[in-house]
Structures are given as C-alpha cells and as structure tokens.
XYZ file of C-alpha atoms in Angstrom:
630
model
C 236.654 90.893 5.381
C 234.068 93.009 8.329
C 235.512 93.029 11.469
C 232.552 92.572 14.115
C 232.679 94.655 17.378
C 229.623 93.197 19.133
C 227.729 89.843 18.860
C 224.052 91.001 17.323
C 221.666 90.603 19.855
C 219.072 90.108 16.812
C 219.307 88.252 13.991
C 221.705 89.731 11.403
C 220.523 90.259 7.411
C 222.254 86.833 5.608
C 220.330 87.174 2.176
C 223.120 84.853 0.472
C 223.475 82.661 3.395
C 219.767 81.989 3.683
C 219.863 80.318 0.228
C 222.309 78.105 1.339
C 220.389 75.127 2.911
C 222.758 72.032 2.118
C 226.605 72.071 0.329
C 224.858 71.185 -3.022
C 222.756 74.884 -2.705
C 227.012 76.275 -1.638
C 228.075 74.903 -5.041
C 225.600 76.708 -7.287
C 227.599 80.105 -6.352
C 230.292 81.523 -8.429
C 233.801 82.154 -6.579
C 232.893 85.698 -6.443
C 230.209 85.664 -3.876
C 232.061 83.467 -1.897
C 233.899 86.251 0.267
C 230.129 87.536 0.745
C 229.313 84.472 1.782
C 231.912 84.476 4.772
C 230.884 87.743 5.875
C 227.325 86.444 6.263
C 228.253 83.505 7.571
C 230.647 85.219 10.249
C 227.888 87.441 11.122
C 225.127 84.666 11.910
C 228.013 82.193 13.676
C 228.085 85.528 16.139
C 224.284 86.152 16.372
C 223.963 82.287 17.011
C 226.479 81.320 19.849
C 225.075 85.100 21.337
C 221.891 82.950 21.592
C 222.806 79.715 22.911
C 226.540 80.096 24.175
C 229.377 77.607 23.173
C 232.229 77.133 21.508
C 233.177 80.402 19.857
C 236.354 81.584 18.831
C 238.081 78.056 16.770
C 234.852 78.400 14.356
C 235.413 82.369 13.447
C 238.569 81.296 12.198
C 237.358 78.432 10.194
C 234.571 80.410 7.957
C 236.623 80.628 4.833
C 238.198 77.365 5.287
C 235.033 75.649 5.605
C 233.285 77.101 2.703
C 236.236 75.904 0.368
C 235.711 72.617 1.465
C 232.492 71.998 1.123
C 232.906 73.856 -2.402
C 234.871 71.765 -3.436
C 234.037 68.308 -1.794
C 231.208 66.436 -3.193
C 230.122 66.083 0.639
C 228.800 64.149 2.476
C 230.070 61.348 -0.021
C 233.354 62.911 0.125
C 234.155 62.165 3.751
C 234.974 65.337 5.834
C 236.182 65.075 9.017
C 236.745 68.046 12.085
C 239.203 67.206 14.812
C 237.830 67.772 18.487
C 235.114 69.813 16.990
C 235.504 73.197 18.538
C 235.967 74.743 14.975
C 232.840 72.707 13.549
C 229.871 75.490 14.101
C 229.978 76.883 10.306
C 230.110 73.441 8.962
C 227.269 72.805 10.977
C 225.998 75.658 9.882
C 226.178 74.617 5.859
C 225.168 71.293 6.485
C 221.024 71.602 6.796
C 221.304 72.800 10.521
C 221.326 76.676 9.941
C 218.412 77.432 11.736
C 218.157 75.210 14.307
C 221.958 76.595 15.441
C 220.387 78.223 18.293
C 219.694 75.010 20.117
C 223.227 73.954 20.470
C 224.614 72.615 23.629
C 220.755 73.073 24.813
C 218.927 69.921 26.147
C 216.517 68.236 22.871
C 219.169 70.842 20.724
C 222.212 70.099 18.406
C 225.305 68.419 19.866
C 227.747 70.511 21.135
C 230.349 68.913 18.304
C 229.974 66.755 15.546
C 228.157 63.267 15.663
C 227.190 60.612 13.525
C 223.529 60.092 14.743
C 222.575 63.952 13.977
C 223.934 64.566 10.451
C 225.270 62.314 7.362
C 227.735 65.282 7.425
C 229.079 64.227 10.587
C 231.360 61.316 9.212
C 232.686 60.835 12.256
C 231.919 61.688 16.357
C 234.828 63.818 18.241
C 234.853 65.457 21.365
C 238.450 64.534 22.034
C 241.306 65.775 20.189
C 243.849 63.958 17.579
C 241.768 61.391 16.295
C 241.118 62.909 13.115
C 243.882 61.810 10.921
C 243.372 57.960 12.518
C 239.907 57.987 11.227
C 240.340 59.438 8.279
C 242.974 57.136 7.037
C 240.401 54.180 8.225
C 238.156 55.862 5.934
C 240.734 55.949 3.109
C 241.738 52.721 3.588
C 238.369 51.228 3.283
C 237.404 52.958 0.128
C 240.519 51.560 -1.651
C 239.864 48.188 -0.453
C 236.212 48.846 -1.953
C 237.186 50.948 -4.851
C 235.244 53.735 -3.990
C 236.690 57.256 -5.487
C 235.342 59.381 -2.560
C 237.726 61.669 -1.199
C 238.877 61.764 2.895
C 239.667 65.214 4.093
C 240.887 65.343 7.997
C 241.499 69.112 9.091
C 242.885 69.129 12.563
C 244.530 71.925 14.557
C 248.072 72.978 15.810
C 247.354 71.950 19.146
C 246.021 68.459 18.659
C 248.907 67.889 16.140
C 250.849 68.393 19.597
C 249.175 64.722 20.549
C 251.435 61.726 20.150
C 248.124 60.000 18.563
C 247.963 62.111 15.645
C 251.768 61.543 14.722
C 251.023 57.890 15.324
C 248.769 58.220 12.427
C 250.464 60.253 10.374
C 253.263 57.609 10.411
C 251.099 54.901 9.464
C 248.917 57.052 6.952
C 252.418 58.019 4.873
C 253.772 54.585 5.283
C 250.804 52.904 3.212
C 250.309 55.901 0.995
C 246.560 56.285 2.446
C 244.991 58.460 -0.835
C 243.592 61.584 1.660
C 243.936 65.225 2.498
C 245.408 66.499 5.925
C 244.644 70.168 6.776
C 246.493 71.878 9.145
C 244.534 74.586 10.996
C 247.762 76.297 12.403
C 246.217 79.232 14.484
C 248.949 79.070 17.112
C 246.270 78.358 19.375
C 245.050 75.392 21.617
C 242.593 76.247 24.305
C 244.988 77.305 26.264
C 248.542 78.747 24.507
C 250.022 76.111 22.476
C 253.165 74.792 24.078
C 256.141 72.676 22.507
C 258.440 72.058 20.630
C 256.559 71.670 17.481
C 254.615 74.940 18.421
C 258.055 76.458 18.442
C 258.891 75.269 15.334
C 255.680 76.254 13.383
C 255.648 80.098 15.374
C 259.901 80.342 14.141
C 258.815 79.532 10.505
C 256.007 81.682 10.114
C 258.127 84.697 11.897
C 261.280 84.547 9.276
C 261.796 86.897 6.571
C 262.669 84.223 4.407
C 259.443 82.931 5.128
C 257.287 85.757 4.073
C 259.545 86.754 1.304
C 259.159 83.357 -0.514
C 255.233 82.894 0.921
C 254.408 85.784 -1.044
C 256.092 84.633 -4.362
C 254.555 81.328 -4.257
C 250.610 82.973 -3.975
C 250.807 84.984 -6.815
C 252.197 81.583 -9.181
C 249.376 79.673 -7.119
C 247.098 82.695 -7.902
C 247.896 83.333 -11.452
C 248.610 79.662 -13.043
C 245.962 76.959 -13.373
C 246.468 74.707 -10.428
C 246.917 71.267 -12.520
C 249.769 72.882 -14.878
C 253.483 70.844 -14.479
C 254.832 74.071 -14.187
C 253.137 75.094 -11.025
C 253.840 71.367 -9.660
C 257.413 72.037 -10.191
C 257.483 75.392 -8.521
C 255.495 74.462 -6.078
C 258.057 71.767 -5.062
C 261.038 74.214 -5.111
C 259.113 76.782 -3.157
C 258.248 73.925 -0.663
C 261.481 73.246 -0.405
C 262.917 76.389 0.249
C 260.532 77.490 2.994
C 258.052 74.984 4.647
C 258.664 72.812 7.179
C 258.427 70.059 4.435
C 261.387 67.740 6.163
C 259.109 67.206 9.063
C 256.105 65.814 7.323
C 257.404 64.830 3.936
C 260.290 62.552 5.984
C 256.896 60.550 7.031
C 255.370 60.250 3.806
C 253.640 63.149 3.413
C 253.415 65.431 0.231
C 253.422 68.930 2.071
C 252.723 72.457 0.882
C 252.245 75.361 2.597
C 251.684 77.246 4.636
C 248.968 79.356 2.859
C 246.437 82.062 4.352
C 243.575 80.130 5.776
C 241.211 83.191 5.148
C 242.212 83.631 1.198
C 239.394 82.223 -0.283
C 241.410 81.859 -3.824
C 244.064 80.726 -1.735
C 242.097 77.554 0.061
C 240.057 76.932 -3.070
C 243.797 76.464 -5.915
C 245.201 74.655 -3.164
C 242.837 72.222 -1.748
C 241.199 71.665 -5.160
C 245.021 70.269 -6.183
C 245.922 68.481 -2.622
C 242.291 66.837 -2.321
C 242.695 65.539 -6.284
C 246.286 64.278 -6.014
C 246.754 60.231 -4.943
C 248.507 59.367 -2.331
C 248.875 61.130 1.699
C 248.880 65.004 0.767
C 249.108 67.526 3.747
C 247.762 71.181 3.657
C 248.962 73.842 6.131
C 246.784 76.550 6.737
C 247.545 79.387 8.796
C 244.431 81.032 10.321
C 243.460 83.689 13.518
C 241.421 82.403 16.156
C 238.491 84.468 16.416
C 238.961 85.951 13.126
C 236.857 88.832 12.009
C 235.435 89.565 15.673
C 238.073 92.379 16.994
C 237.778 91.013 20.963
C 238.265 88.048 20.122
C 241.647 88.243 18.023
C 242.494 90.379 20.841
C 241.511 87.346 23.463
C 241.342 84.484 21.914
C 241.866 82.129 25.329
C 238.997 84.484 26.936
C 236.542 83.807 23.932
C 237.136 80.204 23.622
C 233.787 79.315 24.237
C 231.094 81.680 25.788
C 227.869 81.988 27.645
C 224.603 83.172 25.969
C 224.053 87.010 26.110
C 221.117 87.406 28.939
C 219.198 90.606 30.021
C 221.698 93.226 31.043
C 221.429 94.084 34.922
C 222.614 96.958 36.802
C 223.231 94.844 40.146
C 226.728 92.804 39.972
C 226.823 89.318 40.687
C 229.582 87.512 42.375
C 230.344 84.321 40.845
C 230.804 81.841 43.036
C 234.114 79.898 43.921
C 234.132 76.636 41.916
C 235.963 73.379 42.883
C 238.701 74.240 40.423
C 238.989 77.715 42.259
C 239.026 75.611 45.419
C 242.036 73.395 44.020
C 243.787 76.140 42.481
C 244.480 78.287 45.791
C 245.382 74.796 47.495
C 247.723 74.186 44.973
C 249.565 77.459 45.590
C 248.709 77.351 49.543
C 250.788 73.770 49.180
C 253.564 75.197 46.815
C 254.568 77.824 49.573
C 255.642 75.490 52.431
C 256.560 71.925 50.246
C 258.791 72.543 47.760
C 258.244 69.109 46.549
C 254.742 69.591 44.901
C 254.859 69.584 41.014
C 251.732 70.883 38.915
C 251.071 69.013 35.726
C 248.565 69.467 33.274
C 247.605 68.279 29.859
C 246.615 71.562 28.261
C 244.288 72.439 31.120
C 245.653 75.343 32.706
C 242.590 77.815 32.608
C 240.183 74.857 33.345
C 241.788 73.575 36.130
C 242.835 76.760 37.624
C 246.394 76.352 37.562
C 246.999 79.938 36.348
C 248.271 81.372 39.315
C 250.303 78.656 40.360
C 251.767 78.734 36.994
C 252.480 82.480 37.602
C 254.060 81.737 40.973
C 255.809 78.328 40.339
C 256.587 78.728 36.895
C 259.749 76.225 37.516
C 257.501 73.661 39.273
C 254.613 74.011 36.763
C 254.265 71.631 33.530
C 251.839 71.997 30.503
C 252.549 68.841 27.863
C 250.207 70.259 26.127
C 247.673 67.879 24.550
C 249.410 64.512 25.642
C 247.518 63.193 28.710
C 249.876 59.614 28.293
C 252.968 61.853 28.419
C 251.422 63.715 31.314
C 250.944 60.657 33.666
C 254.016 59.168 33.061
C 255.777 62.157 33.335
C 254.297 62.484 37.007
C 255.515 58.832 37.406
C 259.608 60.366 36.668
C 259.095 63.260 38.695
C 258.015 60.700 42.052
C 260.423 58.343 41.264
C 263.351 60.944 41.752
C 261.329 61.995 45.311
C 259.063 65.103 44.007
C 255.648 64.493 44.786
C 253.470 65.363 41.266
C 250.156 66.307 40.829
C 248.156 65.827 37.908
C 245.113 67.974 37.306
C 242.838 66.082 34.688
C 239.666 66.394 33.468
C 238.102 62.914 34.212
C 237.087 62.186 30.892
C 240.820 63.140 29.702
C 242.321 60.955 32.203
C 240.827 58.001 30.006
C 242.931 58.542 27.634
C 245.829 57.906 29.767
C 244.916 54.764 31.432
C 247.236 52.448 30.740
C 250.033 55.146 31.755
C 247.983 55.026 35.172
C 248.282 51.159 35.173
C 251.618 50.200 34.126
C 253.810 53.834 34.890
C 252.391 54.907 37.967
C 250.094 52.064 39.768
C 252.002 48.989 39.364
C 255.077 50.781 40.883
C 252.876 52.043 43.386
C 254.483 55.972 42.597
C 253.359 58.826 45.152
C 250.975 60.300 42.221
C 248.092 62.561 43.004
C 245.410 62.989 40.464
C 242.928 66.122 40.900
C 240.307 64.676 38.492
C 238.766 67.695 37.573
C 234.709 67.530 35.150
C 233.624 64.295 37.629
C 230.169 63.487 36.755
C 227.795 64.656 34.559
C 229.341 68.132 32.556
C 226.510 69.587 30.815
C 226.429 70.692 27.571
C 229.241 69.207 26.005
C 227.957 65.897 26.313
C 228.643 62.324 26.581
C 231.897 62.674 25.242
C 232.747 64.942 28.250
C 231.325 63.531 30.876
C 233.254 62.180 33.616
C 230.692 59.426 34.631
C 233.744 55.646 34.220
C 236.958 57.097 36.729
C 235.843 55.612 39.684
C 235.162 52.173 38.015
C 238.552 52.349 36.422
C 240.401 53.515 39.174
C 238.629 51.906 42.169
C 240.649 48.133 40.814
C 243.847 49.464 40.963
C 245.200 48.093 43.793
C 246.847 50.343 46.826
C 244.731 53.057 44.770
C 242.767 55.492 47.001
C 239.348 57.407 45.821
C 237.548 60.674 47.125
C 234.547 61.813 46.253
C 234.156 65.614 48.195
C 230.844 66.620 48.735
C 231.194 70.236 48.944
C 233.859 72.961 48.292
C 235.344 72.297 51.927
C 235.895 68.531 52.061
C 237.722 68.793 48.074
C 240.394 70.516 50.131
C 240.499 68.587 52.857
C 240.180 65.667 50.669
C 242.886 67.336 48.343
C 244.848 67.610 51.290
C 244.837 64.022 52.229
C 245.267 62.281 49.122
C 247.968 64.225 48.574
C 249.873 63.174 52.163
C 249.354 59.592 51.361
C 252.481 58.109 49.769
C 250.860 56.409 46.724
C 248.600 56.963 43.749
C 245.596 58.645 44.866
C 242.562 60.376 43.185
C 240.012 63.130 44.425
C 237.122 63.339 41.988
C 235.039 67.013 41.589
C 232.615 68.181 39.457
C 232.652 71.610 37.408
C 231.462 74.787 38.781
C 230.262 75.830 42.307
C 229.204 73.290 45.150
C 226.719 74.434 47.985
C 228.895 77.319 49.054
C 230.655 75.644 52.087
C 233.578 77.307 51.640
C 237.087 75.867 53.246
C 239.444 76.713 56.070
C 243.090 77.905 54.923
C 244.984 76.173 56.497
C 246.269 72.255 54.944
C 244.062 70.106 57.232
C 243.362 66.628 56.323
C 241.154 63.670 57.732
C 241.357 60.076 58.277
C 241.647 58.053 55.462
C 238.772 55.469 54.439
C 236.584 57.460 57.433
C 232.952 58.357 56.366
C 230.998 61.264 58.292
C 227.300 61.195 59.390
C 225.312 64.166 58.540
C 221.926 63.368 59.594
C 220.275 60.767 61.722
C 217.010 59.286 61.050
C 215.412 56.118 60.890
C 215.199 53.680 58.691
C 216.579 53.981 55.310
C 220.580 55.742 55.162
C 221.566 57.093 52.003
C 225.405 56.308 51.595
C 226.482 60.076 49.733
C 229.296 59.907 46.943
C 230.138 63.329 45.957
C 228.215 66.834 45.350
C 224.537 65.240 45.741
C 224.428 65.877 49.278
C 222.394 68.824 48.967
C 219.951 67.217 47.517
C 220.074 64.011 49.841
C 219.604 65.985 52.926
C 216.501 67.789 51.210
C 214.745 64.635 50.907
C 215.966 63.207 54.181
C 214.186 65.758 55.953
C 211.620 65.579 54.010
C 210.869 61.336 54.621
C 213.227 61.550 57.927
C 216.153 59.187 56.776
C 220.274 59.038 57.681
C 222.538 61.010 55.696
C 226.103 59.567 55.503
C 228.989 61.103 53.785
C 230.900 58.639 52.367
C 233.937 60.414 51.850
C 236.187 57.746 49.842
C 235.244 55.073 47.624
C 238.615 53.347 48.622
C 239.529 52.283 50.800
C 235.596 51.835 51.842
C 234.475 52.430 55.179
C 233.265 48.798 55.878
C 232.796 49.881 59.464
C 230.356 52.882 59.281
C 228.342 50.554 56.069
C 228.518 47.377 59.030
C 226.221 49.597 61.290
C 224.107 51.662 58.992
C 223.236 47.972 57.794
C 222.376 46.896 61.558
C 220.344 49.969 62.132
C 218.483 50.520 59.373
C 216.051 48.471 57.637
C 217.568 49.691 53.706
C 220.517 51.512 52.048
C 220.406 53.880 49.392
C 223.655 55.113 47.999
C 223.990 58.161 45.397
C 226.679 58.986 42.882
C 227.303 61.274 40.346
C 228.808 58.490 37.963
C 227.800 55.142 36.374
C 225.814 52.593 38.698
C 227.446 49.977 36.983
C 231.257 49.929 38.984
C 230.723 52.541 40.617
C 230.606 53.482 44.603
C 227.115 52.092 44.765
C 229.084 48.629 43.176
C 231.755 49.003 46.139
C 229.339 49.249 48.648
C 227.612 45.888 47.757
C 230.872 43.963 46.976
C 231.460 44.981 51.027
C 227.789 43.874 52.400
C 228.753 40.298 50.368
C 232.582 40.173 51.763
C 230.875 40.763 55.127
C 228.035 37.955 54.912
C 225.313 40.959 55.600
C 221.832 41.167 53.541
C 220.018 44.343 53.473
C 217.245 45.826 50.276
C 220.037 48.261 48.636
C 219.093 50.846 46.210
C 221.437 52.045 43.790
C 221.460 55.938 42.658
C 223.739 56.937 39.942
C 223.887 57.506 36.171
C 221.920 54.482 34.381
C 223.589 52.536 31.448
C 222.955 55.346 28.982
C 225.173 58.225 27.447
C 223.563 61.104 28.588
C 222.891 63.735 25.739
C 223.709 67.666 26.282
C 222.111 69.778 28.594
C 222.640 71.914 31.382
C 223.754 69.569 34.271
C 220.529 70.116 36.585
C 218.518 69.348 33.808
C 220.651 66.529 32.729
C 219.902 64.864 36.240
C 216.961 65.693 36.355
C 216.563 63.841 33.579
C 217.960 60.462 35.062
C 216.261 60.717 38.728
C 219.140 62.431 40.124
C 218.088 66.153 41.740
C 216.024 65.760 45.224
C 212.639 65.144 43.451
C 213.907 62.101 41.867
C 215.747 60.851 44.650
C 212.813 60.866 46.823
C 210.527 59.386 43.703
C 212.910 56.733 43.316
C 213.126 56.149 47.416
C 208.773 56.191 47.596
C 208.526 53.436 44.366
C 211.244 50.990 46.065
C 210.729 51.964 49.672
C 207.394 53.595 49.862
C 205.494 50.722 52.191
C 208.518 50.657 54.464
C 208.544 54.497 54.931
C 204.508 54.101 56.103
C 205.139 52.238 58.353
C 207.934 53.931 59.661
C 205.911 57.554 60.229
C-alpha cells in the first residue's frame, strides 16, 4: 500500500481507475490488479475531497473494503448499504459518479452521503448513524417474502454499533434468521474517540497476544484453502471460538467471524465471498485505520474527519472567528468554576459542540454516551432528579432522535434540563438530513418548556445563561459557525424571561427576528425604514411587545431560520388569534421543502432568506403599503 503525504493539488494519474466507470467495468479485473486499484483509488479520493472538502478520513479506510464488495456483489441488485455515510466517498466513487466527485457537498453537486434519488447504488438514504442493520434486514426480509435471491450487505462502524438502535436490530435480525451480511468497520474510531463499554471490549481483544497469535493462524488456512471446503468451516468455527468476541454476537443469532484485516484485499475477498453466500444472519468484523494510507491522517484521525477544500495559499493569517459553539464552550467552563452542580452531556459531540476544554477541566462532571442521544436525555433526566442541574449539548437534528426521552423522561416530570441545541437552522452542505430546521415545532408544545432563539454571539450567552437559571426544561437554539461578531461580556448575566428587545424603530411594517437573521433584517430595514424587534424566545412569547407592534404598525413580518410551518412565525399568529387582534402577517422561514446541500448563504439565498430576499419578499406582499408610507 502508498502512503500519501500531501493531498494532490492536481489531478493524480488513475489509468486503472479511469476504466472503472460502473461495478460491472470493477468485475472484469483479475484479483491481482485489485491492490493497484486501491492505490489509485486512494490517490483520487485525496485529489477529490482537496477539491471540494468533506468527509475525509472514514472513506481512506474503506478503499479496500469497498472494492471487495462491489467485486463480489452483483450490485446494485445485490443491496449494499453504508451506515451514516461518512465512509461512502469510494463507493461513490465506483458507482458512475467518479468524475463528478468534485461537486460534493457543493450546491447543484452530489449529496454529501448516500441517497436514493441520486444513484440506484444508493439502496438506502443515511445521514444518521445505526440504521443500517434495521434497513437491511427490511430489505432481507422482503426478498424472502418475494423470493428474490439478491443478497443484503449492511457495513456499519464501531461507533454506531455503540447505538442502542443497531443492537435493537441485530436482536430482531438473529431472532428471524434474516439471510444478510453485517460488516463491522471496527476502526476504533467515531468522530470523536469511541467511548464504552463495547469499545472497551473490541480495543482489549484486538490488544491480546492470544489474539494475534491465533489471528495470524486463521489467515493463512483462510488464505491457503478454498473458502467453501468443510474443513475450513470447521476451523474456522474453532478459531472463532477461541479468539473472537463470538459470545457477544453469536448469543443473538449471529454467525460471527473475525476479526480480519480490513485492508487485505485476499483477506475481505475469502471472507465476504463465504459470509455474503451463507443463509441465514452472518456478521463480518473488519478491523481497519481511519485515514488509512494518508500518513496525517492516521496520525489525526479526529482532526481529518472531514476537511475544507485546499484554496490559494496566503502569506497574511486569518483569525477565525469565534463560533456559537466557541461561545457555549467557554460558558460552559465559566459556569463549571462557581456551580458545581452543572453536568456536561453529550452524545458523541465533543469537538462539535466545543466541550473539549470542559472535558479537560471537569473530566468528573463531563459525559460522552457516545452515539445514544435517547440514553443521553434521559440520563440528564437522573442526574436532575438527584439535584445536579445537566446540560445537554445536541445537535438539533440529533436531538430528534431523542424525542420521546424529551417527552416522557424529562418534560412530563418537568426535570431542570437544559438543552444547548447546537446546528439550528439550515447547516450547509450536509444537507437535509442535517439540518436543524423541526426543534422549535417539537419543542415549542411541550408544556412549561421554554425556547431561545439568540441572535448573535452575545445574546446565546446571555440566553445560555438564562435558560439555564430557570428550574425546568429549557432550550437555546444556535446555528453553526460565526454570528455577526458581537462578541459577549464574561461575566454570567442573564435577562428577563419571555422579554423581546427593539432594535430599530420605523414605521410601518416590524419584522418580529427569531435567531441569527438579524443582520440581514436590519439591512433591509434601513433600507425601506421598518421596526426591528428581537424576539428573543419563542416561549414563553412576548404577547406584550407583539400587542403593540400590532397597534403601531400597519403589518408584521417575522423571520426564522427553521420551518414556517410550527415554527416562531406559527407562535406569533396563534397569539394575534388568542388576543382577538387582526393585522396582514408575513411569514419568513424555511418553506415546506428539504433543502438540498450547499453552503448555508447560498442555501438561503436560495429560499428568500439573505437581505435581498427578505426585502423582495417584503416589496411583492407589502410593496403598495411601503409607497405610501415614504
């Protein structure tokens, strides 16, 4: 295998790769050039996510894996399915979409992960982790019940085998003998470190002498003996038995071997041509490096998770700006220092959210469940029930999946539970599946519930701050990256509850701000002379300042980053009908659409959301009333 120093800033010489335009072109080559073919296909994965940025280290340690399967699958008939997607960039690569790799995560470009509506190869949409093996059995299921041979083939990794969902299936799949293929991708990696119990387990077992002693002896009979001989069946059971973590899986139905090398291409190809051919649930573990074959990489792989596209080198340093989650990070250590009550939880988020430090600092009051968002709520909900006061730093669209933990665990009980929904709004380039665009709606009919929506990197903390003094469940909703550069005080102010805040007073229309559009608001209210209102919270509402911007202005317009439908824009009506008042309302948010990749200005652009298309949308509903207001 090359080991790559640098990501090629121009296109690398592929001369086998570029013959390889679909998995049927893959299957014309003899096992031989198949280790060529990884090296290629390493080399353009580096040259391409150079170009566009993305998701980077997960698919350099996939390249050899991949290429067995599609070797050996008859896909996309043979159904072949890639958990969260992270690791999914040479499959896309294989799959017909070579050239066009460059456009990933790029507005009119490829999705940043697998989906249905781009490629026949895509079998099923992800985004979010440990739904794999669910699917996949679905899959199986429904060719048995329509006799269809095809194979299912669900290859998920080590950290979303940490979800409870995945074990969920796996139960189920081994209890009605689904006919399918499970491949581990055990690279001892989630995005951030993999934590648990069955982490532990997997890093002990690969670490023993016994282990490697008995690993080694079972690939050269694997190597050397055709793989559908009894006598390698047999051995292959003893061997299991002797040094795999067979109890675990096989205990739920599972026929287990491993674990193997995950960048032996002999390796992959004996074993998954016998596991993929064999009836019944079969499970593959496959040990692989994370960032494999690109030296800072396997030196870093939390670091080169994902990166930005190279650009034009400059002499002149830039500071980055401080992002929300940078804002919410030093607050939670600023907090941690004088209340020894406050509890950091996370589901696998520590980088994202900025809870590194305060992981460093408070290592005792500091919780990663890894990927388990249901555990992560209700573990909040234990920790306030014994007087602690949690909170739970969430990317909104991660929060979903613990809803009902929200509900039943924390709301219902009415627990003193702060959320820090990190991601609010429109993301960017991952997509619909990331965006944060449905909390409010969901959270806003929880009763005894409150909602803030910070408009700039000041109010989060002060918002923060607040939410986190009020002895309830409570929510403050950001979006990723940097605000307007109103940075806050450092001290742990907070405000009035359910208060909004005037910005700017003109005449006529008031736009009622949710969030991080205020920027652009107060460009176009200069521009056609209107109100500016901070909102502040979405509950409780401020019925009062919405009771008088209604009596002094002739129309409303409120803006959110997040779904009209439910959303603060919804709240705001639902309080002009409780209070019997009728003013022309125009509602600003995301429209009833998933909202494909892009970078986030263009993707509101896109939907009417930057100043141009605020004031566009203002002009075509309120255009006669702002004549004859100048």
């Amino acid at each position: 295998m090359r080991i790559y120093h640098h990501i090629p800033e121009h296109r690398p010489a592929t001369p086998l790769l570029d013959q390889i335009d679909s998995p049927r072109d893959l299957r014309e080559l003899s096992r031989r050039q198949l280790p060529q073919l990884a090296d290629e296909l390493r080399s353009y994965l580096l040259y391409s996510v150079g170009q566009s940025g993305g998701h980077f280290g997960a698919g350099l340690g996939v390249v050899e894996l991949t290429i067995a399967l599609h070797y050996l699958l008859d896909t996309p008939e043979d159904r072949l399915l890639w958990d969260v997607g992270h690791q999914a960039y040479p499959h896309k690569i294989l799959t017909e979409r070579r050239e066009r790799m460059p456009s990933i995560r790029q507005k009119d470009g490829l999705a940043a992960f697998p989906a249905r509506h781009e490629s026949e190869y895509d079998t099923f949409g992800v985004g979010h982790s440990s739904t794999s093996i669910s699917a996949g059995i679905g899959m199986a299921m429904a060719a048995g019940l329509k006799k269809d041979p095809r194979r299912v083939v669900s290859v998920i990794g080590d950290g979303a085998l940490t979800a409870g969902m995945a074990f969920e299936a796996l139960a189920h799949g081994g209890a009605n003998r689904a006919n399918m293929l499970v491949v581990l991708n055990d690279n001892d990696m989630s995005i951030s470190d993999s934590v648990g119990g069955l982490s532990n387990y997997l890093a002990q077992l690969l670490a023993s002498k016994a282990y490697t002693r008995m690993r080694d002896d079972a690939r050269k009979l694997l190597d050397k003996v055709p793989p559908a001989a009894e006598f390698v069946r047999k051995t292959e059971e003893q061997v299991k038995a002797m040094v795999s973590p067979a109890s675990l899986f096989e205990a739920m139905g599972w026929n287990y071997i491993g674990p193997i090398d995950g960048h032996d291409i002999n390796q992959l190809l004996n074993a998954i041509d016998t596991r993929a051919n064999r009836p019944g649930p079969n499970f593959l573990h496959v040990v692989t490096q994370k960032g494999c074959g690109f030296a800072p990489a396997e030196d870093d792989p939390i670091k080169f998770h994902a990166i930005t596209k190279i650009s034009a080198k400059t002499d002149t340093p830039v500071a980055k700006p401080k992002t929300f989650s940078n804002i919410f990070g030093q607050w939670m250590c600023d907090l941690a220092a004088v209340d020894d009550r406050v509890v950091g939880i996370t589901p696998a988020m520590r980088e994202g959210s900025d809870l590194v430090q305060f992981s460093q600092s408070y290592p005792k009051r500091y919780q990663d469940v890894a990927i388990c968002e249901q555990h992560a709520v209700t573990l909040a909900a234990g920790y306030a029930c014994e007087g602690l006061k949690p909170v739970v730093a969430i990317y909104s669209t991660f929060l979903q999946r613990g809803y009902d933990q929200l509900v039943h665990d924390v709301a219902i009980q009415d627990l003193d539970v702060t959320f820090a929904i990190d991601r609010a709004g429109l993301v960017g380039e991952d997509g619909p599946t990331h965006a944060g665009a449905y909390d409010i709606a969901y959270l806003r009919c929880l009763p005894q519930m409150i909602i803030a929506t910070p408009s700039d990197e000041a109010e989060a903390r002060l918002l923060l701050q607040t939410a986190y003094q009020y002895e309830g469940p409570s929510a403050v909703r950001y979006p990723r990256g940097a605000g307007i550069g109103n940075l806050p005080a450092t001290d742990l102010g907070s405000v009035e509850i359910g208060q909004a805040r005037e910005l700017r007073q003109g005449h006529g229309i008031a736009i009622l701000n949710f969030g991080p559009h205020v920027a652009a608001a107060t460009e176009v209210a200069e521009k056609l002379d209107l109100t500016v209102i901070d909102m502040r919270w979405v509950k409780p509402i401020d019925t009062q300042v919405i009771a008088q911007a209604s009596a002094s202005h002739a129309a409303l317009v409120t803006l959110e980053d997040h779904a009209i439908q439910g959303g603060a824009g919804s709240a705001v009506l639902e309080c002009l009908a409780e209070q019997g008042l009728e003013i022309p309302v125009l509602n600003l948010g995301i429209p009833d659409q998933y909202i494909e990749g892009a970078k986030p200005s263009e993707m509101y652009a896109q939907i009417g959301l930057d100043a141009a298309g605020i004031e566009t949308r203002i002009q075509e509903r309120f255009g006669l009333l702002i004549k004859k207001m100048a």
